[in-house]
């Protein structure tokens, strides 16, 4: 799974990316700081399964942190952070499809993205090009980026449509399957195309005669469907932050989450340095080390913002994108003792698309495990389930093979 960060220059994409991955990337107060895409690992935060069995996991990838359960009890290894791939790209400006700014070619790196997090600047202090401004309305950025993403898709479609549509008509190939095959690089499936035809009322007959409007409409709907988007309303700490946030909440019906990327970055770095104890997504943190006056002032002001908003929003956005926008499920491969042959407790946790079955999970572990699947044991209930069993978020399954 790949999640892409998009947005206009200086909206805070690289800050969000650095906060989520702790990778050392360039953050700057001038536009087009990022030129080449940054790849990194972000994490979703879930309640780990091992504590239910009185154990603490040893993740191979990702990590666990202690936490407090619903009853207020301190639990070792309560939270588990499960990795997925995150990507930060250059800023996108109006007219990018005609080559403005850095153009939009770099978006092709995001073709394989399953979803986008659109980082939108709420400060009103810089405009659609990332240049200083006064009282700029953040909603403009949402419209501009939507338009440019649509033009990017349309550009890809236009290139292939002539030949593709004639092939469909002359060879009578299945519309959905042929389109999906051509655009598989954009993660378009035949099922996606079928759903879009159903929902939009687009007539798939005679695609070679489609007008440019019809093709644009199809490209736009497909873009929205195959690259679902969530909005990170960033720079919520600024003077006009909450005012702009309220306005865009009223105007747009995307999932929108208030976000303080810069604050999250400071907290994650301070936690790593041992100055504070901060668990991503929490409303507060604990000062452990000796902070100097400057650090204390900075931490105080971050603390005020996150206690007002409930958190910095970064973890909430990552979780929402994976579990609500994309509907993924976190599934643990587990034996009866929860450990692998080396004694590691629940070393793995996989993110699987919703609708996946026990058999899909077996194949995800290994082709041989899939091929030799007999049954799966739910490690909570100790009940056996068959290959058709639909996975539930947080399941721990032991796969029994021939
Ligand atoms: N006040 C405030 N400033 C922020 C926040 N997040 C990022 N910034 C600032 O916004 C500016 C731009 O940040 P970047 O992360 O480089 O922005 P970008 O979107 O990657 O920009 P390009 O790579 O040029 O497209 C920097 O000065 C950041 O410090 C935030 O939550 N609050
Ligand atoms: Mg950047």
XYZ file of C-alpha atoms in Angstrom, residues 151-381:
231
model
C -5.957 17.160 -15.865
C -3.134 14.784 -14.995
C -5.472 11.792 -15.314
C -7.023 13.230 -18.477
C -3.550 13.631 -20.005
C -2.752 9.977 -19.373
C -6.135 8.938 -20.769
C -5.911 11.119 -23.858
C -2.620 9.530 -24.875
C -4.048 6.034 -24.918
C -7.731 6.604 -25.636
C -7.661 6.731 -29.461
C -6.207 3.272 -29.921
C -7.842 1.822 -26.826
C -11.388 2.897 -27.714
C -11.083 1.662 -31.303
C -9.787 -1.700 -30.057
C -12.830 -2.004 -27.807
C -15.186 -1.218 -30.687
C -13.533 -3.287 -33.399
C -12.579 -6.333 -31.362
C -15.649 -6.139 -29.105
C -13.510 -6.502 -26.007
C -15.051 -5.920 -22.603
C -14.946 -2.191 -21.830
C -14.175 -2.446 -18.097
C -11.493 -5.076 -18.525
C -9.775 -3.370 -21.425
C -9.724 0.007 -19.677
C -8.474 -1.574 -16.446
C -5.683 -3.381 -18.282
C -4.528 -0.198 -19.989
C -4.582 1.803 -16.745
C -3.466 -0.866 -14.290
C -0.436 1.341 -13.553
C -2.889 3.831 -12.040
C -4.289 1.024 -9.881
C -7.525 0.927 -11.868
C -9.335 -2.412 -11.704
C -12.146 -3.735 -13.902
C -14.381 -3.623 -10.824
C -13.579 0.111 -10.384
C -14.566 0.806 -13.993
C -17.795 -1.208 -13.646
C -18.721 0.663 -10.462
C -18.107 4.003 -12.126
C -20.247 3.138 -15.121
C -23.035 2.083 -12.761
C -22.839 5.129 -10.527
C -22.196 7.831 -13.111
C -24.616 6.732 -15.820
C -21.780 6.988 -18.373
C -22.601 5.025 -21.523
C -19.695 2.681 -22.249
C -20.903 2.027 -25.805
C -18.921 3.611 -28.625
C -16.056 5.100 -26.576
C -14.230 6.073 -29.795
C -16.941 8.663 -30.379
C -16.837 10.126 -26.879
C -16.508 13.908 -26.838
C -13.667 15.526 -24.896
C -16.245 16.420 -22.213
C -17.284 12.806 -21.860
C -13.689 11.675 -21.632
C -12.890 14.409 -19.041
C -15.898 13.393 -17.018
C -14.865 9.737 -17.072
C -11.241 10.566 -16.158
C -12.399 12.776 -13.286
C -14.746 10.201 -11.790
C -12.131 7.475 -12.154
C -9.512 9.684 -10.483
C -11.792 10.341 -7.533
C -12.648 6.690 -7.241
C -9.175 5.206 -7.588
C -7.310 7.909 -5.656
C -9.592 8.745 -2.730
C -8.481 11.801 -0.836
C -8.462 13.075 2.715
C -7.633 16.651 3.631
C -5.008 17.522 6.217
C -5.954 21.069 7.247
C -2.389 22.028 8.130
C -0.900 24.986 10.046
C -3.914 24.951 12.349
C -1.690 26.738 14.899
C -1.678 29.973 12.884
C -3.816 33.037 13.538
C -6.395 32.320 10.850
C -6.029 28.535 11.105
C -9.287 27.681 12.812
C -11.289 30.234 10.811
C -10.129 28.749 7.501
C -10.626 25.234 8.835
C -14.256 25.985 9.690
C -14.841 27.490 6.254
C -13.481 24.535 4.317
C -15.390 22.107 6.557
C -18.578 23.882 5.494
C -17.717 23.999 1.823
C -16.201 20.581 1.064
C -17.432 17.123 1.846
C -14.052 15.362 2.022
C -12.903 13.868 5.297
C -11.053 16.885 6.753
C -8.789 16.719 9.824
C -7.115 19.677 11.527
C -3.361 19.239 11.463
C -0.226 20.695 13.030
C 2.619 19.062 11.109
C 5.283 21.353 12.483
C 4.244 20.589 16.078
C 4.232 16.837 15.435
C 7.721 17.038 13.962
C 9.090 18.827 17.047
C 7.409 16.341 19.373
C 8.615 13.292 17.462
C 12.159 14.646 17.407
C 12.087 15.576 21.098
C 10.771 12.103 21.917
C 13.516 10.472 19.874
C 16.133 12.613 21.644
C 14.745 11.538 25.027
C 13.693 15.050 26.009
C 10.037 14.090 26.234
C 7.888 10.981 26.223
C 5.435 11.421 23.385
C 3.309 8.754 21.771
C 2.110 9.847 18.326
C -1.558 10.753 18.313
C -1.764 11.622 22.004
C -3.105 14.855 23.410
C -0.206 15.444 25.775
C 3.397 14.495 26.485
C 5.678 14.241 29.470
C 8.922 16.191 29.817
C 11.710 13.800 30.896
C 15.024 15.461 30.109
C 16.481 18.863 30.930
C 14.810 21.305 28.556
C 16.388 24.750 28.156
C 14.272 27.928 28.236
C 13.854 28.020 24.462
C 12.780 24.383 24.310
C 10.386 24.890 27.221
C 8.690 27.828 25.485
C 8.390 25.860 22.230
C 6.988 22.799 24.003
C 4.512 24.958 25.942
C 3.111 26.522 22.813
C 2.797 23.118 21.099
C 1.106 21.772 24.193
C -1.493 24.551 24.084
C -2.358 23.788 20.447
C -2.651 20.038 20.871
C -4.711 20.215 24.024
C -7.094 22.553 22.201
C -7.408 20.303 19.116
C -7.102 16.910 20.789
C -3.824 16.007 19.018
C -1.581 17.224 16.205
C -3.841 15.353 13.803
C -1.036 13.508 11.956
C -1.716 10.070 13.446
C -5.454 10.534 13.079
C -5.003 11.370 9.396
C -2.780 8.347 8.750
C -5.201 6.020 10.566
C -8.265 7.490 8.862
C -6.659 7.165 5.448
C -5.743 3.514 5.930
C -8.724 2.265 7.952
C -11.601 4.514 6.856
C -10.789 5.882 3.399
C -9.127 2.677 2.155
C -10.889 0.312 4.565
C -7.797 -1.762 5.250
C -7.611 -4.340 8.036
C -4.682 -5.128 10.342
C -4.219 -8.904 10.617
C -1.723 -10.888 12.709
C -0.298 -14.239 11.679
C -0.159 -16.098 14.984
C 0.572 -19.526 16.359
C -0.910 -20.915 19.547
C 1.930 -19.475 21.619
C 1.907 -16.203 19.651
C 5.614 -16.574 18.966
C 7.707 -17.548 15.972
C 10.437 -20.210 16.066
C 12.892 -17.712 17.571
C 10.533 -16.796 20.386
C 9.511 -13.423 18.957
C 5.980 -12.489 19.962
C 3.691 -11.543 17.037
C 6.563 -10.328 14.841
C 4.220 -9.502 11.958
C 1.060 -7.583 11.363
C -0.206 -7.168 7.813
C -2.464 -4.553 6.295
C -5.006 -6.236 4.029
C -7.791 -4.723 1.893
C -11.301 -5.133 3.301
C -13.141 -8.060 1.823
C -10.002 -10.223 2.086
C -10.548 -13.804 3.188
C -8.569 -16.227 5.324
C -7.298 -17.743 2.079
C -6.130 -14.322 0.761
C -4.266 -13.903 4.019
C -2.623 -17.338 3.650
C -1.450 -16.389 0.151
C -0.185 -13.070 1.480
C 2.015 -14.984 3.950
C 3.367 -17.321 1.301
C 2.168 -18.921 -1.935
C 2.805 -22.386 -0.453
C 0.756 -21.553 2.632
C -2.072 -20.422 0.367
C -1.862 -23.532 -1.846
C -1.840 -25.921 1.110
C -4.475 -24.123 3.180
C -6.636 -26.435 5.274
C -8.207 -24.100 7.843
C -7.391 -21.128 10.013
C -7.667 -20.879 13.790
C -8.840 -17.638 15.328
C -6.412 -17.284 18.211
C -8.906 -15.414 20.400
C -11.761 -17.875 20.154
